[in-house]
mmCIF file of C-alpha atoms in Angstrom:
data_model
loop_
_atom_site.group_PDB
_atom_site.id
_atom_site.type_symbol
_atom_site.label_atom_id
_atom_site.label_comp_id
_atom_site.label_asym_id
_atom_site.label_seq_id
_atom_site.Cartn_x
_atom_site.Cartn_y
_atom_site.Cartn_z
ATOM 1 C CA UNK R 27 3.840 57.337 -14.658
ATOM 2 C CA UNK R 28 0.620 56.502 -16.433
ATOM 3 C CA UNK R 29 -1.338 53.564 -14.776
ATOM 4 C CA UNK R 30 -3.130 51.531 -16.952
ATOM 5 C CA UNK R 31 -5.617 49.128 -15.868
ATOM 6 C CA UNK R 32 -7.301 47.137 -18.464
ATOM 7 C CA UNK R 33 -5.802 44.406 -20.907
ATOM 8 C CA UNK R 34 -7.203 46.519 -23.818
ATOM 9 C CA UNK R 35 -6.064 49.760 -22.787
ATOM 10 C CA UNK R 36 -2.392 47.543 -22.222
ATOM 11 C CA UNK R 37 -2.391 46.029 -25.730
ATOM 12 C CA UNK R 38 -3.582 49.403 -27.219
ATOM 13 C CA UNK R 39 -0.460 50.887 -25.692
ATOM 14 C CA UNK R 40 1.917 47.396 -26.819
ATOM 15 C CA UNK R 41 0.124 47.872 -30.954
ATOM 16 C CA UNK R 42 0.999 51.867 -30.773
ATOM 17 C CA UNK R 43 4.774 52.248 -29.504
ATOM 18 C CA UNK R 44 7.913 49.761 -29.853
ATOM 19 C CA UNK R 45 6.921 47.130 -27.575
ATOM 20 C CA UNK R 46 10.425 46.323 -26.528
ATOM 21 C CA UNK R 47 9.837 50.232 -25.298
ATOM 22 C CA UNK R 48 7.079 49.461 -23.321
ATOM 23 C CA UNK R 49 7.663 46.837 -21.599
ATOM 24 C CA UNK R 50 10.250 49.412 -19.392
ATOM 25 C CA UNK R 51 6.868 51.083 -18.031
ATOM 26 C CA UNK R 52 6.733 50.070 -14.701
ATOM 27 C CA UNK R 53 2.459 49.697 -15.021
ATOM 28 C CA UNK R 54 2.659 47.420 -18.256
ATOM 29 C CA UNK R 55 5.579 45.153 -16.716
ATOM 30 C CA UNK R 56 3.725 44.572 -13.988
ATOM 31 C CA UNK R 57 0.598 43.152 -15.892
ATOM 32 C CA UNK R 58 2.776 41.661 -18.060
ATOM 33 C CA UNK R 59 4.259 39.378 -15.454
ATOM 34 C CA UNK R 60 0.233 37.908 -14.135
ATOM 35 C CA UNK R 61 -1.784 38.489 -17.524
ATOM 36 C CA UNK R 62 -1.431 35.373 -19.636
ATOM 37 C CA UNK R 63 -3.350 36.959 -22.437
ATOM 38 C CA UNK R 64 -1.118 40.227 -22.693
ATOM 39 C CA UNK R 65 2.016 37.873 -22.822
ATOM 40 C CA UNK R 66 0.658 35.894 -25.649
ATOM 41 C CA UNK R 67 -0.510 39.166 -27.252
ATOM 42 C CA UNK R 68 3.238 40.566 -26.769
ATOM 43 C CA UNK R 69 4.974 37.541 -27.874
ATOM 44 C CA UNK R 70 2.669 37.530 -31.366
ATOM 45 C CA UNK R 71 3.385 40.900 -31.667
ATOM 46 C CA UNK R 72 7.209 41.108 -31.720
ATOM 47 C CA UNK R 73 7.036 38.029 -33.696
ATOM 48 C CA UNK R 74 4.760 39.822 -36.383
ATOM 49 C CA UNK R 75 7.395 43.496 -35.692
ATOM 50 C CA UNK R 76 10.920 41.049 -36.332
ATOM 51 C CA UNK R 77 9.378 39.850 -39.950
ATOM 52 C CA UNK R 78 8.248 43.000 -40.755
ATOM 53 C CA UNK R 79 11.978 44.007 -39.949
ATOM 54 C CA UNK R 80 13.232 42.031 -42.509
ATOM 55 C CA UNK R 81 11.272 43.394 -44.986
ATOM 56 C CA UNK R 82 13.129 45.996 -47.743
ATOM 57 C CA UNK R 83 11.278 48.674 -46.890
ATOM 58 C CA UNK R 84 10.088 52.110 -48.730
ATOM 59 C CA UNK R 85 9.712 55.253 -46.863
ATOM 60 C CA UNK R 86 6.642 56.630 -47.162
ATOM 61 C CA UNK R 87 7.209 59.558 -49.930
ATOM 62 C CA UNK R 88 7.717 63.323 -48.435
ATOM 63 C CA UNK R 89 5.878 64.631 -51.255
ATOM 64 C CA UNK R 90 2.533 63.089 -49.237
ATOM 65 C CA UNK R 91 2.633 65.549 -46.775
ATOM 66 C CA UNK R 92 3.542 68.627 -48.977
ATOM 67 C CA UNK R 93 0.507 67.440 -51.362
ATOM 68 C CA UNK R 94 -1.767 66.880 -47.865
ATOM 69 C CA UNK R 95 -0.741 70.601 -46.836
ATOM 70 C CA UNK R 96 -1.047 72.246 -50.048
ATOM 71 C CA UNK R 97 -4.880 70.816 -50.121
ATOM 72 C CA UNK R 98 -5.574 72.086 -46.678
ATOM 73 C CA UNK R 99 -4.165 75.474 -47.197
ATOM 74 C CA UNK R 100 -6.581 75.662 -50.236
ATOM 75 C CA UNK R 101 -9.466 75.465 -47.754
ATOM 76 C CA UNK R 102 -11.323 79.088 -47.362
ATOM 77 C CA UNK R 103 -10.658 81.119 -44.379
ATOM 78 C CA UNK R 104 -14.221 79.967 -43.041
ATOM 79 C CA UNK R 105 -13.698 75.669 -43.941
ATOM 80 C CA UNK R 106 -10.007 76.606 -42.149
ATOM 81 C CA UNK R 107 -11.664 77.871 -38.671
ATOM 82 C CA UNK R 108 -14.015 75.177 -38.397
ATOM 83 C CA UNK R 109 -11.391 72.612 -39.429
ATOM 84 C CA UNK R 110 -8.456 73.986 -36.698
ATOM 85 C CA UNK R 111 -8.700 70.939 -34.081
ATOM 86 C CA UNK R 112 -8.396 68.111 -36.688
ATOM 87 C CA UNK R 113 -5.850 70.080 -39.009
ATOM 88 C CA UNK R 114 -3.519 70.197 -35.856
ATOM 89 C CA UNK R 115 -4.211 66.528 -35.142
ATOM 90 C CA UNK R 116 -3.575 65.569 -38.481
ATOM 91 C CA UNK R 117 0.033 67.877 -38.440
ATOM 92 C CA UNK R 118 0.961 65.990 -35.304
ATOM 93 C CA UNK R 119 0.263 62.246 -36.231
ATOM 94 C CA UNK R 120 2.003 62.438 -39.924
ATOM 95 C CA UNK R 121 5.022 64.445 -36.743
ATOM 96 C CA UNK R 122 4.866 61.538 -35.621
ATOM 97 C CA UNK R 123 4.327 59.085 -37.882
ATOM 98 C CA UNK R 124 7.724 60.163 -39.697
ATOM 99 C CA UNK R 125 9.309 59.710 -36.341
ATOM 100 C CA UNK R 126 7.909 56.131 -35.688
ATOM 101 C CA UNK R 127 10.138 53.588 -37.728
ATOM 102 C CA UNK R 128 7.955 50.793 -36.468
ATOM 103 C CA UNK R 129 4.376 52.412 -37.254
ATOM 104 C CA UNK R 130 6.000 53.124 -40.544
ATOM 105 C CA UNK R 131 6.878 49.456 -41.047
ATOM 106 C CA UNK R 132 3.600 48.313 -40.026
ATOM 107 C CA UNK R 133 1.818 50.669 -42.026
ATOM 108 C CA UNK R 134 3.656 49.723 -45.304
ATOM 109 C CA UNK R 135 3.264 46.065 -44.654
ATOM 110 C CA UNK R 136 -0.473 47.142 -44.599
ATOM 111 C CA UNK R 137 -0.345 49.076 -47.224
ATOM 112 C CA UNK R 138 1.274 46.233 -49.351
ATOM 113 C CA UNK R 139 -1.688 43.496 -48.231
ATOM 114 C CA UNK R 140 -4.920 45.800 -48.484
ATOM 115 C CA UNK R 141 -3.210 46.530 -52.190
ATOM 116 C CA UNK R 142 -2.921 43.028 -52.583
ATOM 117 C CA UNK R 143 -6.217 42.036 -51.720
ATOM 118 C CA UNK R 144 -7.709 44.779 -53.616
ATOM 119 C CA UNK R 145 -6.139 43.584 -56.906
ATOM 120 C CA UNK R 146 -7.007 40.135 -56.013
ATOM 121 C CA UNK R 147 -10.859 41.000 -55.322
ATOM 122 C CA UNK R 148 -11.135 43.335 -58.606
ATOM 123 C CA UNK R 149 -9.131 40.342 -60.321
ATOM 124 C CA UNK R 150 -12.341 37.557 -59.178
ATOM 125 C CA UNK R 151 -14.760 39.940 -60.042
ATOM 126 C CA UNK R 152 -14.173 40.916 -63.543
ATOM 127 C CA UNK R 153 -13.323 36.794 -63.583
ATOM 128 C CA UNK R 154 -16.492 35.873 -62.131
ATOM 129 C CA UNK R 155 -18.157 38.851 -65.007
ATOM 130 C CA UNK R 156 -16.346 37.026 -67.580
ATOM 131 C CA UNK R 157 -17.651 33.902 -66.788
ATOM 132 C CA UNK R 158 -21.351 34.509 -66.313
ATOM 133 C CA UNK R 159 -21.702 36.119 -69.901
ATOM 134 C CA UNK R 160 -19.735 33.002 -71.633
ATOM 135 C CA UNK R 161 -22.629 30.966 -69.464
ATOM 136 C CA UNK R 162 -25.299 32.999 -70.309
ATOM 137 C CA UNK R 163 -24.468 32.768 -74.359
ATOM 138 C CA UNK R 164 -23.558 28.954 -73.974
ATOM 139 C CA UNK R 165 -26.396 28.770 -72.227
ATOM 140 C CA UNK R 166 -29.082 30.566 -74.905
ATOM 141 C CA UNK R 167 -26.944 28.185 -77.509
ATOM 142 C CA UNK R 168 -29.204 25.358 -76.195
ATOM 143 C CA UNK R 169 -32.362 26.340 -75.405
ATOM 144 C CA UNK R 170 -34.825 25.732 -78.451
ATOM 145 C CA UNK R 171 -37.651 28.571 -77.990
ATOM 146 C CA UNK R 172 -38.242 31.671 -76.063
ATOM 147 C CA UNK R 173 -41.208 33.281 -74.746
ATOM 148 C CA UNK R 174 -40.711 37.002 -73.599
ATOM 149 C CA UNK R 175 -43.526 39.065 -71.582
ATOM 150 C CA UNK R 176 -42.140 42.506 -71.078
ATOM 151 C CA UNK R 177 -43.370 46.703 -70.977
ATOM 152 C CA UNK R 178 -41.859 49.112 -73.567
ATOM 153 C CA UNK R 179 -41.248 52.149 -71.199
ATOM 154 C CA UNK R 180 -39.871 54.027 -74.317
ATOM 155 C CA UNK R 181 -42.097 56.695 -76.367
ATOM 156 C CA UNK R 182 -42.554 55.737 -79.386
ATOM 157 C CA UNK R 183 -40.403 57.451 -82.677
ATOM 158 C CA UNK R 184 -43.476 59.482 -83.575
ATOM 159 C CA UNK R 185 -44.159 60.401 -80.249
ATOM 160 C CA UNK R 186 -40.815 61.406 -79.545
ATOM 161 C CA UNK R 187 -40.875 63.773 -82.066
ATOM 162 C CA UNK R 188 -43.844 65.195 -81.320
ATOM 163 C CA UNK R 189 -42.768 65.943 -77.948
ATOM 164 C CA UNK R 190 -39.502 66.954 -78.999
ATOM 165 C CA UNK R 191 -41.479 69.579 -80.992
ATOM 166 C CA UNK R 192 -43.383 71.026 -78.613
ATOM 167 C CA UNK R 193 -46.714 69.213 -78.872
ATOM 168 C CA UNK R 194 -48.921 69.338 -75.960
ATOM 169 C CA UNK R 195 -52.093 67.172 -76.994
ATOM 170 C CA UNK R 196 -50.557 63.599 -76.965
ATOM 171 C CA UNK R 197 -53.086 61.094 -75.500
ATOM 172 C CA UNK R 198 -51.915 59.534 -72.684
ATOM 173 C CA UNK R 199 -52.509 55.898 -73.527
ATOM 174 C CA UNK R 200 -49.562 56.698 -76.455
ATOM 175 C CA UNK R 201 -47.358 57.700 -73.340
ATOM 176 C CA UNK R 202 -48.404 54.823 -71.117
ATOM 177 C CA UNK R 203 -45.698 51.592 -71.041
ATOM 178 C CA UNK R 204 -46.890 49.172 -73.868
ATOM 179 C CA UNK R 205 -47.030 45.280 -73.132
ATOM 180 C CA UNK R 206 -44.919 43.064 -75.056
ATOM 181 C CA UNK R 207 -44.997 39.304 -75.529
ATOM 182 C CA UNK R 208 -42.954 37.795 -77.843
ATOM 183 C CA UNK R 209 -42.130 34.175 -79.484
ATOM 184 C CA UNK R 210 -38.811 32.761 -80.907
ATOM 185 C CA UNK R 211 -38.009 29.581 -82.319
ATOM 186 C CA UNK R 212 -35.963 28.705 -85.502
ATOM 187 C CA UNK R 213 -35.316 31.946 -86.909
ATOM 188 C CA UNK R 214 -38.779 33.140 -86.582
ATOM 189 C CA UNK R 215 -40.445 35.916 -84.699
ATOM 190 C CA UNK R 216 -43.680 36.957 -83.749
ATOM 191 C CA UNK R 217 -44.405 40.014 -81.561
ATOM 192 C CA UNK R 218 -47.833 41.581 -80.197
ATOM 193 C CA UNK R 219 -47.525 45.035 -78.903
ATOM 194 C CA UNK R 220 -51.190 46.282 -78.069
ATOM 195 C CA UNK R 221 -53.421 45.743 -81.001
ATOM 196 C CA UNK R 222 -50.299 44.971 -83.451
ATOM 197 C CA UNK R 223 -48.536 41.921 -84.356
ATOM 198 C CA UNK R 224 -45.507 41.355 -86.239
ATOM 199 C CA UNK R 225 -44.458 38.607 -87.689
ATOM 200 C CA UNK R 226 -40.544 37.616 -89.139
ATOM 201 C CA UNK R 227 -39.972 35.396 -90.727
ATOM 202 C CA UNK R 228 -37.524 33.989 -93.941
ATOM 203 C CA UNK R 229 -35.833 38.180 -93.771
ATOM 204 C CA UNK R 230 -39.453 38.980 -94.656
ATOM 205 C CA UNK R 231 -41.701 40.808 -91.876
ATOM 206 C CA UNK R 232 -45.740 40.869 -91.708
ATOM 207 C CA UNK R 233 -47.947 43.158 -89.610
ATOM 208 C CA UNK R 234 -51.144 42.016 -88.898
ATOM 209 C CA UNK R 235 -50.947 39.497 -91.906
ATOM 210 C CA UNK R 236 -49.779 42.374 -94.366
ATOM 211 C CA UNK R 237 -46.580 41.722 -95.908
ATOM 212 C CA UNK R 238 -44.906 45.004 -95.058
ATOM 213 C CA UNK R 239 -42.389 45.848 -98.394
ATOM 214 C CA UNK R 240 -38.757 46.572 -97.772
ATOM 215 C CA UNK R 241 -39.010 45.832 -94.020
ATOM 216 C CA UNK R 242 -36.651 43.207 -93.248
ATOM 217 C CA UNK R 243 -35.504 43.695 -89.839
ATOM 218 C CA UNK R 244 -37.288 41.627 -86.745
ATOM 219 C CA UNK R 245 -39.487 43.670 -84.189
ATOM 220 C CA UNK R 246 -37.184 45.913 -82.220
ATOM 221 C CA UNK R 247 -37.519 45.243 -79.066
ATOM 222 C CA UNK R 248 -37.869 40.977 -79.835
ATOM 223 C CA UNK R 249 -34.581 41.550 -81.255
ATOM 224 C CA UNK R 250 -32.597 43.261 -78.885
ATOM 225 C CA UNK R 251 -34.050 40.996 -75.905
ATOM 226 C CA UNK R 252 -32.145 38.006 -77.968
ATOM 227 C CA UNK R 253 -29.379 39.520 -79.145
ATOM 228 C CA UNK R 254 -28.396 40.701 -75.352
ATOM 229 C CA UNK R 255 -28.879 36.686 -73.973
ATOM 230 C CA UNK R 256 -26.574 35.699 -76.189
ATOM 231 C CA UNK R 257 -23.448 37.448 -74.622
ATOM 232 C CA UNK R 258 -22.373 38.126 -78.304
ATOM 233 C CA UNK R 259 -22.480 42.122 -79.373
ATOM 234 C CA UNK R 260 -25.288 42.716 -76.987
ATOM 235 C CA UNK R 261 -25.485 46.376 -77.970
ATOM 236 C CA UNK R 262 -24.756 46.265 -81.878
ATOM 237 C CA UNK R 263 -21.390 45.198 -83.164
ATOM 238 C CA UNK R 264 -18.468 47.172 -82.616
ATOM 239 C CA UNK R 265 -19.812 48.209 -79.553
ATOM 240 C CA UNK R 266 -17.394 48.403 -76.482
ATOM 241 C CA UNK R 267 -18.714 47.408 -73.410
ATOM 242 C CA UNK R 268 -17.852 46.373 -69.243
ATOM 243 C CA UNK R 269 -19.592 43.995 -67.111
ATOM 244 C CA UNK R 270 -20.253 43.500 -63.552
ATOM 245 C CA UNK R 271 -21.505 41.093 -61.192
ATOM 246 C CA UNK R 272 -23.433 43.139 -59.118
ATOM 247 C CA UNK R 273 -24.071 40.177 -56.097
ATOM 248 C CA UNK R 274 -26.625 37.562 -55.901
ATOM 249 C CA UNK R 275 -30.231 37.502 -54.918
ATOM 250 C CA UNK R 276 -33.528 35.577 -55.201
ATOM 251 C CA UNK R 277 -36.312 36.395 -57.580
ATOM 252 C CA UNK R 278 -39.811 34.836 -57.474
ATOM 253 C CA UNK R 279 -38.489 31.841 -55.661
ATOM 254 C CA UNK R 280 -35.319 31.273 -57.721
ATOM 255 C CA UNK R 281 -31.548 31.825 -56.529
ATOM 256 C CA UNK R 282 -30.529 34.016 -58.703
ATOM 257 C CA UNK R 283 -27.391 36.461 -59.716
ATOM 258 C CA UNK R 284 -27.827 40.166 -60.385
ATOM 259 C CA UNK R 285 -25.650 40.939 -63.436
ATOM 260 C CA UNK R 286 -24.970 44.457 -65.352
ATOM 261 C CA UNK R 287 -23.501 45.034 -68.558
ATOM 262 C CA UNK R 288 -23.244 48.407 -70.134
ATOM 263 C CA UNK R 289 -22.308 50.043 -73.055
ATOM 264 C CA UNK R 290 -19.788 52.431 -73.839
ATOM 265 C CA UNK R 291 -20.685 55.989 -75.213
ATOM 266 C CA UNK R 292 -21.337 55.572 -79.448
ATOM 267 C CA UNK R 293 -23.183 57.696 -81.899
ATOM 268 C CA UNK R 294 -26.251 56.810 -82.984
ATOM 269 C CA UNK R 295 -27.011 55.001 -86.404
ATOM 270 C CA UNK R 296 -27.920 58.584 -87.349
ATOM 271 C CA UNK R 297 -25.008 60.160 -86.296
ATOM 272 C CA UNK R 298 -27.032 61.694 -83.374
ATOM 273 C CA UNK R 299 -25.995 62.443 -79.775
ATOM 274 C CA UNK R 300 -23.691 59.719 -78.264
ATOM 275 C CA UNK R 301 -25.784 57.248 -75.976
ATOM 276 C CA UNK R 302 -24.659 54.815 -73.277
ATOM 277 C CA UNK R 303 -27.203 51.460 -72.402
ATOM 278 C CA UNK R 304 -27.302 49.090 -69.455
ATOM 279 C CA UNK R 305 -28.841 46.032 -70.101
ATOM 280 C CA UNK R 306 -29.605 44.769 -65.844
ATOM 281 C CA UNK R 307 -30.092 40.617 -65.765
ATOM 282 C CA UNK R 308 -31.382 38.700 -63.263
ATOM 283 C CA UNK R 309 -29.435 35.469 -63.907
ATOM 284 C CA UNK R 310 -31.146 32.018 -62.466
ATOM 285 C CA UNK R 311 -27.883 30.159 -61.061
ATOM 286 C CA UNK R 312 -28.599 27.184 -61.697
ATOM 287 C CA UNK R 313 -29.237 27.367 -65.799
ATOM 288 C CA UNK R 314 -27.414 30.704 -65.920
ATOM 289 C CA UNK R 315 -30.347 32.024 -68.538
ATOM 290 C CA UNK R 316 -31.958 35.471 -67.500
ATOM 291 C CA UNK R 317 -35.230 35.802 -65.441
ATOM 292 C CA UNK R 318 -35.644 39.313 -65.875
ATOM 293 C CA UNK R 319 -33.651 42.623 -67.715
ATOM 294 C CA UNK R 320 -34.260 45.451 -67.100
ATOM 295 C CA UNK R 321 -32.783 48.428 -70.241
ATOM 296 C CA UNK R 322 -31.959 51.335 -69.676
ATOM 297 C CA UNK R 323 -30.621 54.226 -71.353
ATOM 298 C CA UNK R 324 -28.321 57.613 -70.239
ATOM 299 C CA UNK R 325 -30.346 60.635 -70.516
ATOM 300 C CA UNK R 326 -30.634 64.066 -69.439
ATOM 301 C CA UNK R 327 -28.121 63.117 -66.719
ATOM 302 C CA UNK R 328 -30.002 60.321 -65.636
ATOM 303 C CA UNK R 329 -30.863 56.889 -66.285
ATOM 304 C CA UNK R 330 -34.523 56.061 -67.745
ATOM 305 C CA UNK R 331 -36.009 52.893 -67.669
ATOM 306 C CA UNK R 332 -37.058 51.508 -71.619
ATOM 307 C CA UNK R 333 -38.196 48.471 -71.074
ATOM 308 C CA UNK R 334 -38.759 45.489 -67.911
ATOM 309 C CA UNK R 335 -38.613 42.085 -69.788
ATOM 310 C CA UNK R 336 -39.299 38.563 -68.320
ATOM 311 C CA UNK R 337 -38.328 36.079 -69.909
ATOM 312 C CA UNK R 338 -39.231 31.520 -69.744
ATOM 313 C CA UNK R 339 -37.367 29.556 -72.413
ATOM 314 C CA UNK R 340 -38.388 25.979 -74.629
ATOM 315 C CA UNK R 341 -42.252 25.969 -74.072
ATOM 316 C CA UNK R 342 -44.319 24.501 -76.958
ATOM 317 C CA UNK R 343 -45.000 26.913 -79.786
ATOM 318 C CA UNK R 344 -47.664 26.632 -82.059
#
């Protein structure tokens, strides 16, 4: 007979086998009958094994083990030699696991919580998603101006091309991230991106007080920064998208939620290679408006960084 001597080595042996079994071992009897704590632990325990007896209960399926051996005899010879001590132990508890109608029990009852609470937690989060993008547009709804600072990370059309083609001589101030700040109130736009500013205004656009003809799109990057507070078709219309509450932090000072929606893979307006975005928000909790994004876009296998933007919302515009 097996002496054991601790109350956790006791209850370890009371959680493993049948405990009406056990308490027939002379050495857990015996501490039983002057261990208060073991006989609460017992009594809890057959309490928790006679509900979970009453439970309809679903074998676990043979077809586990078959798939679990046909997996391990897929192993090479080498992954099999270095793998023999836990293979075996693995063989003997699913031996004994089928032979163990209470383990089984517990295990499916579980099985059936940890599912539950899984669905439950996915369930609050894409809730919780939901709701933060309905109080972010809401939110931009009611604020009367915004003021954007931010740094365009992406090259530059021309500069794309040229690099796409093989040019080598590109100055490296055309490479460098460009600083952005930006105004919107009332329909109208004005953006200054190094020496340039654009103006939109009326579905007309100016650069640097030239009217430019046939342009009637706002500055790109103004636009997107907008259109993605808003909640509403934050990467074009028609574009599919997931979001994700990512957890919640504090940035420069303010409580704030860390918030990720991105974009599904679509074709280009050009009909070019399919692209995926993120748009990353920093989310101030109490006004539920964005501190920061952060965009980003698929590429090469990667994600690249276009553009940081900070943003501060009804300040007087001139």
């Amino acid at each position: 007979m097996k002496v054991v001597k601790s109350c956790e080595q006791i209850q370890r042996a009371l959680s493993v086998r049948d405990a009406r079994e056990d308490k027939t071992e002379a050495a857990i009897r015996l501490h039983l009958e002057s261990c208060g704590d073991c006989s609460a632990f017992l009594m809890k325990l057959e309490r928790l094994e006679a509900g979970v007896m009453s439970w309809q209960n679903t074998p676990l399926p043979r077809s586990m083990e078959s798939r679990i051996s046909a997996a391990l005899a897929a192993e090479s010879a080498s992954g099999r030699t270095r793998r023999v001590g836990w293979v075996s132990r693995l063989s003997t508890s699913l031996h004994r696991l089928r032979e163990n109608r209470t383990m089984r029990k517990r295990l499916s009852w579980a099985g059936v919580a940890l599912l539950g609470i899984l669905v439950l937690a996915a369930g609050q989060q894409k809730g919780r998603a939901n709701t933060l993008l309905a109080q972010m547009g809401e939110a931009a709804q009611r604020i009367k101006s915004v003021h954007l600072i931010g740094w365009n990370c992406e090259l530059s059309p021309d500069v794309a091309e040229e690099v796409a083609n093989g040019g080598t001589g590109i100055s490296v101030t055309r490479v460098f991230p460009h600083r952005v700040e930006a105004w919107i109130k009332d329909g109208r736009w004005r953006e200054s991106q190094d020496r340039d500013v654009t103006v939109y205004a009326s579905g007309k656009v100016w650069r640097n007080g030239v009217l430019v003809p046939g342009e009637k799109r706002p500055p790109l990057l103004t636009s997107f920064a907008a259109r993605a507070i808003t909640g509403e078709n934050p990467f074009g219309k028609g574009v599919e998208f997931t979001s994700q509450v990512l957890g919640d932090t504090v940035l420069s000072g303010q409580p704030a939620t860390k918030f990720l929606l991105e974009s599904k893979k679509t074709r280009g307006a050009d009909g070019g290679e399919p692209i995926q975005e993120r748009r990353l928000f920093w989310l101030d909790q109490n006004t539920h408006l964005p501190i920061r994004m952060e965009e980003m876009r698929f590429n090469l296998e990667k994600w690249e960084l276009d553009a940081v933007v900070w943003f501060d919302y009804d300040r007087p515009v001139s």
